[in-house]
C-alpha cells in the first residue's frame, strides 16, 4: 500500500508493485539535467544584470563628466547675469576663460581672444554646448 506522506518523486521504486523500479542512474541524470538547466537560467539572468550594471556605470561616468564641465564653465568670468536659454560665448585668455554676449561673428570674425565655444545655460544651471554649424549665418 502506498504511503501518502512520502512524495512519489523521492521513491526509488514505483508507487505500485507493478510499476517498474526507478533507476538510480536515471535519478542522477534527472538531477544533473536539472542542475545544468538551473545554472544556465541563473547565468542568463546574471548576464542581463551585468550588462545593466555596465550601462549604468557608463551613464554615471557621463553625468560626472558633464557635472565637472558645468562647474568649470561656472568658474569662467562673467560680467552679466546668465539667463536660462540665452546664448553665451566662451573665450579664453591667459588670466582665465570668460563669457561674453558677443559671438565671434559679432566681432567680424576676429574676436579679441580665442573662441572656445557657445553655450546656453539650462534652468537647472547646467550648460548645453551649441554646435558651430547652428551659429553660422543663413
PDB file of C-alpha atoms in Angstrom:
ATOM      1  CA  UNK A   1       0.000   0.000   0.000  1.00  0.00           C
ATOM      2  CA  UNK A   2       1.241   3.493  -0.824  1.00  0.00           C
ATOM      3  CA  UNK A   3       2.223   5.854   1.951  1.00  0.00           C
ATOM      4  CA  UNK A   4       0.550   9.217   1.123  1.00  0.00           C
ATOM      5  CA  UNK A   5       3.100  11.105   3.266  1.00  0.00           C
ATOM      6  CA  UNK A   6       6.053  10.182   1.007  1.00  0.00           C
ATOM      7  CA  UNK A   7       6.272  12.156  -2.260  1.00  0.00           C
ATOM      8  CA  UNK A   8       6.298   9.994  -5.386  1.00  0.00           C
ATOM      9  CA  UNK A   9       9.441  11.601  -6.829  1.00  0.00           C
ATOM     10  CA  UNK A  10      11.542  10.663  -3.780  1.00  0.00           C
ATOM     11  CA  UNK A  11      10.951   6.950  -4.156  1.00  0.00           C
ATOM     12  CA  UNK A  12      13.442   4.668  -5.862  1.00  0.00           C
ATOM     13  CA  UNK A  13      10.663   2.271  -6.807  1.00  0.00           C
ATOM     14  CA  UNK A  14       7.316   2.834  -8.465  1.00  0.00           C
ATOM     15  CA  UNK A  15       4.276   3.581  -6.354  1.00  0.00           C
ATOM     16  CA  UNK A  16       2.744   0.206  -7.034  1.00  0.00           C
ATOM     17  CA  UNK A  17       4.178  -3.276  -7.243  1.00  0.00           C
ATOM     18  CA  UNK A  18       3.505  -3.387 -10.969  1.00  0.00           C
ATOM     19  CA  UNK A  19       5.371  -0.149 -11.738  1.00  0.00           C
ATOM     20  CA  UNK A  20       8.985  -0.509 -12.889  1.00  0.00           C
ATOM     21  CA  UNK A  21      11.747   0.354 -10.452  1.00  0.00           C
ATOM     22  CA  UNK A  22      13.197   3.850 -10.819  1.00  0.00           C
ATOM     23  CA  UNK A  23      16.868   3.508 -11.637  1.00  0.00           C
ATOM     24  CA  UNK A  24      19.353   5.441  -9.532  1.00  0.00           C
ATOM     25  CA  UNK A  25      21.190   6.223 -12.770  1.00  0.00           C
ATOM     26  CA  UNK A  26      18.000   7.750 -14.179  1.00  0.00           C
ATOM     27  CA  UNK A  27      17.597   9.738 -10.968  1.00  0.00           C
ATOM     28  CA  UNK A  28      21.190  11.004 -11.197  1.00  0.00           C
ATOM     29  CA  UNK A  29      20.681  12.012 -14.855  1.00  0.00           C
ATOM     30  CA  UNK A  30      17.493  13.870 -13.923  1.00  0.00           C
ATOM     31  CA  UNK A  31      19.302  15.757 -11.145  1.00  0.00           C
ATOM     32  CA  UNK A  32      22.231  16.566 -13.449  1.00  0.00           C
ATOM     33  CA  UNK A  33      19.903  17.897 -16.143  1.00  0.00           C
ATOM     34  CA  UNK A  34      18.050  19.985 -13.574  1.00  0.00           C
ATOM     35  CA  UNK A  35      21.344  21.403 -12.261  1.00  0.00           C
ATOM     36  CA  UNK A  36      22.508  22.341 -15.764  1.00  0.00           C
ATOM     37  CA  UNK A  37      19.166  23.935 -16.554  1.00  0.00           C
ATOM     38  CA  UNK A  38      19.209  25.974 -13.350  1.00  0.00           C
ATOM     39  CA  UNK A  39      22.843  27.022 -13.920  1.00  0.00           C
ATOM     40  CA  UNK A  40      22.067  28.205 -17.467  1.00  0.00           C
ATOM     41  CA  UNK A  41      18.996  30.078 -16.283  1.00  0.00           C
ATOM     42  CA  UNK A  42      20.901  31.770 -13.448  1.00  0.00           C
ATOM     43  CA  UNK A  43      23.835  32.577 -15.744  1.00  0.00           C
ATOM     44  CA  UNK A  44      21.462  34.209 -18.230  1.00  0.00           C
ATOM     45  CA  UNK A  45      19.853  36.358 -15.550  1.00  0.00           C
ATOM     46  CA  UNK A  46      23.219  37.365 -14.102  1.00  0.00           C
ATOM     47  CA  UNK A  47      24.494  38.285 -17.568  1.00  0.00           C
ATOM     48  CA  UNK A  48      21.496  40.602 -18.052  1.00  0.00           C
ATOM     49  CA  UNK A  49      22.203  42.234 -14.683  1.00  0.00           C
ATOM     50  CA  UNK A  50      25.908  42.605 -15.552  1.00  0.00           C
ATOM     51  CA  UNK A  51      25.002  44.385 -18.818  1.00  0.00           C
ATOM     52  CA  UNK A  52      22.670  46.714 -16.915  1.00  0.00           C
ATOM     53  CA  UNK A  53      25.406  47.474 -14.387  1.00  0.00           C
ATOM     54  CA  UNK A  54      27.876  48.296 -17.190  1.00  0.00           C
ATOM     55  CA  UNK A  55      25.315  50.592 -18.856  1.00  0.00           C
ATOM     56  CA  UNK A  56      24.564  52.346 -15.546  1.00  0.00           C
ATOM     57  CA  UNK A  57      28.286  52.780 -14.876  1.00  0.00           C
ATOM     58  CA  UNK A  58      28.782  54.386 -18.299  1.00  0.00           C
ATOM     59  CA  UNK A  59      25.801  56.681 -17.715  1.00  0.00           C
ATOM     60  CA  UNK A  60      27.131  57.673 -14.277  1.00  0.00           C
ATOM     61  CA  UNK A  61      30.553  58.472 -15.780  1.00  0.00           C
ATOM     62  CA  UNK A  62      28.928  60.701 -18.428  1.00  0.00           C
ATOM     63  CA  UNK A  63      26.899  62.508 -15.762  1.00  0.00           C
ATOM     64  CA  UNK A  64      30.029  63.114 -13.670  1.00  0.00           C
ATOM     65  CA  UNK A  65      31.982  64.369 -16.703  1.00  0.00           C
ATOM     66  CA  UNK A  66      29.157  66.780 -17.583  1.00  0.00           C
ATOM     67  CA  UNK A  67      28.993  67.997 -13.973  1.00  0.00           C
ATOM     68  CA  UNK A  68      32.756  68.683 -13.980  1.00  0.00           C
ATOM     69  CA  UNK A  69      32.429  70.627 -17.227  1.00  0.00           C
ATOM     70  CA  UNK A  70      29.445  72.604 -15.856  1.00  0.00           C
ATOM     71  CA  UNK A  71      31.453  73.519 -12.738  1.00  0.00           C
ATOM     72  CA  UNK A  72      34.379  74.687 -14.881  1.00  0.00           C
ATOM     73  CA  UNK A  73      32.032  76.794 -17.009  1.00  0.00           C
ATOM     74  CA  UNK A  74      30.534  78.386 -13.885  1.00  0.00           C
ATOM     75  CA  UNK A  75      34.082  79.373 -12.860  1.00  0.00           C
ATOM     76  CA  UNK A  76      34.535  81.409 -16.063  1.00  0.00           C
ATOM     77  CA  UNK A  77      34.401  85.150 -15.502  1.00  0.00           C
ATOM     78  CA  UNK A  78      31.121  86.759 -16.465  1.00  0.00           C
ATOM     79  CA  UNK A  79      30.210  90.455 -16.301  1.00  0.00           C
ATOM     80  CA  UNK A  80      26.482  89.889 -16.841  1.00  0.00           C
ATOM     81  CA  UNK A  81      23.689  87.769 -15.417  1.00  0.00           C
ATOM     82  CA  UNK A  82      23.478  84.429 -17.183  1.00  0.00           C
ATOM     83  CA  UNK A  83      19.878  83.597 -18.019  1.00  0.00           C
ATOM     84  CA  UNK A  84      18.500  80.181 -18.972  1.00  0.00           C
ATOM     85  CA  UNK A  85      18.146  79.789 -22.732  1.00  0.00           C
ATOM     86  CA  UNK A  86      20.404  82.740 -23.543  1.00  0.00           C
ATOM     87  CA  UNK A  87      23.317  82.022 -25.905  1.00  0.00           C
ATOM     88  CA  UNK A  88      26.634  82.985 -24.337  1.00  0.00           C
ATOM     89  CA  UNK A  89      30.104  82.730 -25.832  1.00  0.00           C
ATOM     90  CA  UNK A  90      33.212  81.457 -24.078  1.00  0.00           C
ATOM     91  CA  UNK A  91      36.600  82.985 -24.832  1.00  0.00           C
ATOM     92  CA  UNK A  92      39.979  82.182 -23.373  1.00  0.00           C
ATOM     93  CA  UNK A  93      42.834  84.407 -22.328  1.00  0.00           C
ATOM     94  CA  UNK A  94      45.881  83.848 -20.135  1.00  0.00           C
ATOM     95  CA  UNK A  95      44.148  85.062 -16.956  1.00  0.00           C
ATOM     96  CA  UNK A  96      41.316  82.603 -17.493  1.00  0.00           C
ATOM     97  CA  UNK A  97      38.200  81.980 -19.516  1.00  0.00           C
ATOM     98  CA  UNK A  98      35.318  84.453 -19.701  1.00  0.00           C
ATOM     99  CA  UNK A  99      31.813  84.614 -21.104  1.00  0.00           C
ATOM    100  CA  UNK A 100      30.608  87.274 -23.493  1.00  0.00           C
ATOM    101  CA  UNK A 101      27.307  88.082 -25.131  1.00  0.00           C
ATOM    102  CA  UNK A 102      29.194  88.795 -28.364  1.00  0.00           C
ATOM    103  CA  UNK A 103      29.723  85.960 -30.803  1.00  0.00           C
ATOM    104  CA  UNK A 104      32.826  85.665 -32.993  1.00  0.00           C
ATOM    105  CA  UNK A 105      30.604  86.833 -35.855  1.00  0.00           C
ATOM    106  CA  UNK A 106      29.747  89.987 -33.844  1.00  0.00           C
ATOM    107  CA  UNK A 107      33.500  90.676 -33.731  1.00  0.00           C
ATOM    108  CA  UNK A 108      33.615  90.492 -37.529  1.00  0.00           C
ATOM    109  CA  UNK A 109      35.089  87.024 -37.314  1.00  0.00           C
ATOM    110  CA  UNK A 110      38.103  88.371 -35.391  1.00  0.00           C
ATOM    111  CA  UNK A 111      37.393  88.195 -31.635  1.00  0.00           C
ATOM    112  CA  UNK A 112      39.968  89.677 -29.226  1.00  0.00           C
ATOM    113  CA  UNK A 113      40.664  86.272 -27.640  1.00  0.00           C
ATOM    114  CA  UNK A 114      40.434  82.655 -28.801  1.00  0.00           C
ATOM    115  CA  UNK A 115      36.835  81.458 -29.065  1.00  0.00           C
ATOM    116  CA  UNK A 116      36.224  78.267 -27.043  1.00  0.00           C
ATOM    117  CA  UNK A 117      32.525  77.598 -27.614  1.00  0.00           C
ATOM    118  CA  UNK A 118      28.943  78.760 -27.419  1.00  0.00           C
ATOM    119  CA  UNK A 119      26.601  77.640 -24.651  1.00  0.00           C
ATOM    120  CA  UNK A 120      23.163  78.058 -23.215  1.00  0.00           C
ATOM    121  CA  UNK A 121      22.522  77.688 -19.522  1.00  0.00           C
ATOM    122  CA  UNK A 122      19.648  75.374 -18.685  1.00  0.00           C
ATOM    123  CA  UNK A 123      17.099  76.079 -15.923  1.00  0.00           C
ATOM    124  CA  UNK A 124      18.952  73.572 -13.697  1.00  0.00           C
ATOM    125  CA  UNK A 125      22.125  75.694 -14.197  1.00  0.00           C
ATOM    126  CA  UNK A 126      23.835  73.037 -16.318  1.00  0.00           C
ATOM    127  CA  UNK A 127      25.143  74.028 -19.738  1.00  0.00           C
ATOM    128  CA  UNK A 128      24.429  72.802 -23.238  1.00  0.00           C
ATOM    129  CA  UNK A 129      27.066  73.406 -25.881  1.00  0.00           C
ATOM    130  CA  UNK A 130      25.781  74.832 -29.125  1.00  0.00           C
ATOM    131  CA  UNK A 131      27.439  73.307 -32.155  1.00  0.00           C
ATOM    132  CA  UNK A 132      29.202  75.693 -34.525  1.00  0.00           C
ATOM    133  CA  UNK A 133      27.051  74.846 -37.562  1.00  0.00           C
ATOM    134  CA  UNK A 134      23.982  76.264 -35.772  1.00  0.00           C
ATOM    135  CA  UNK A 135      25.840  79.577 -35.230  1.00  0.00           C
ATOM    136  CA  UNK A 136      26.652  80.210 -38.897  1.00  0.00           C
ATOM    137  CA  UNK A 137      24.672  82.934 -40.656  1.00  0.00           C
ATOM    138  CA  UNK A 138      21.877  81.913 -43.000  1.00  0.00           C
TER     139      UNK A 138
END
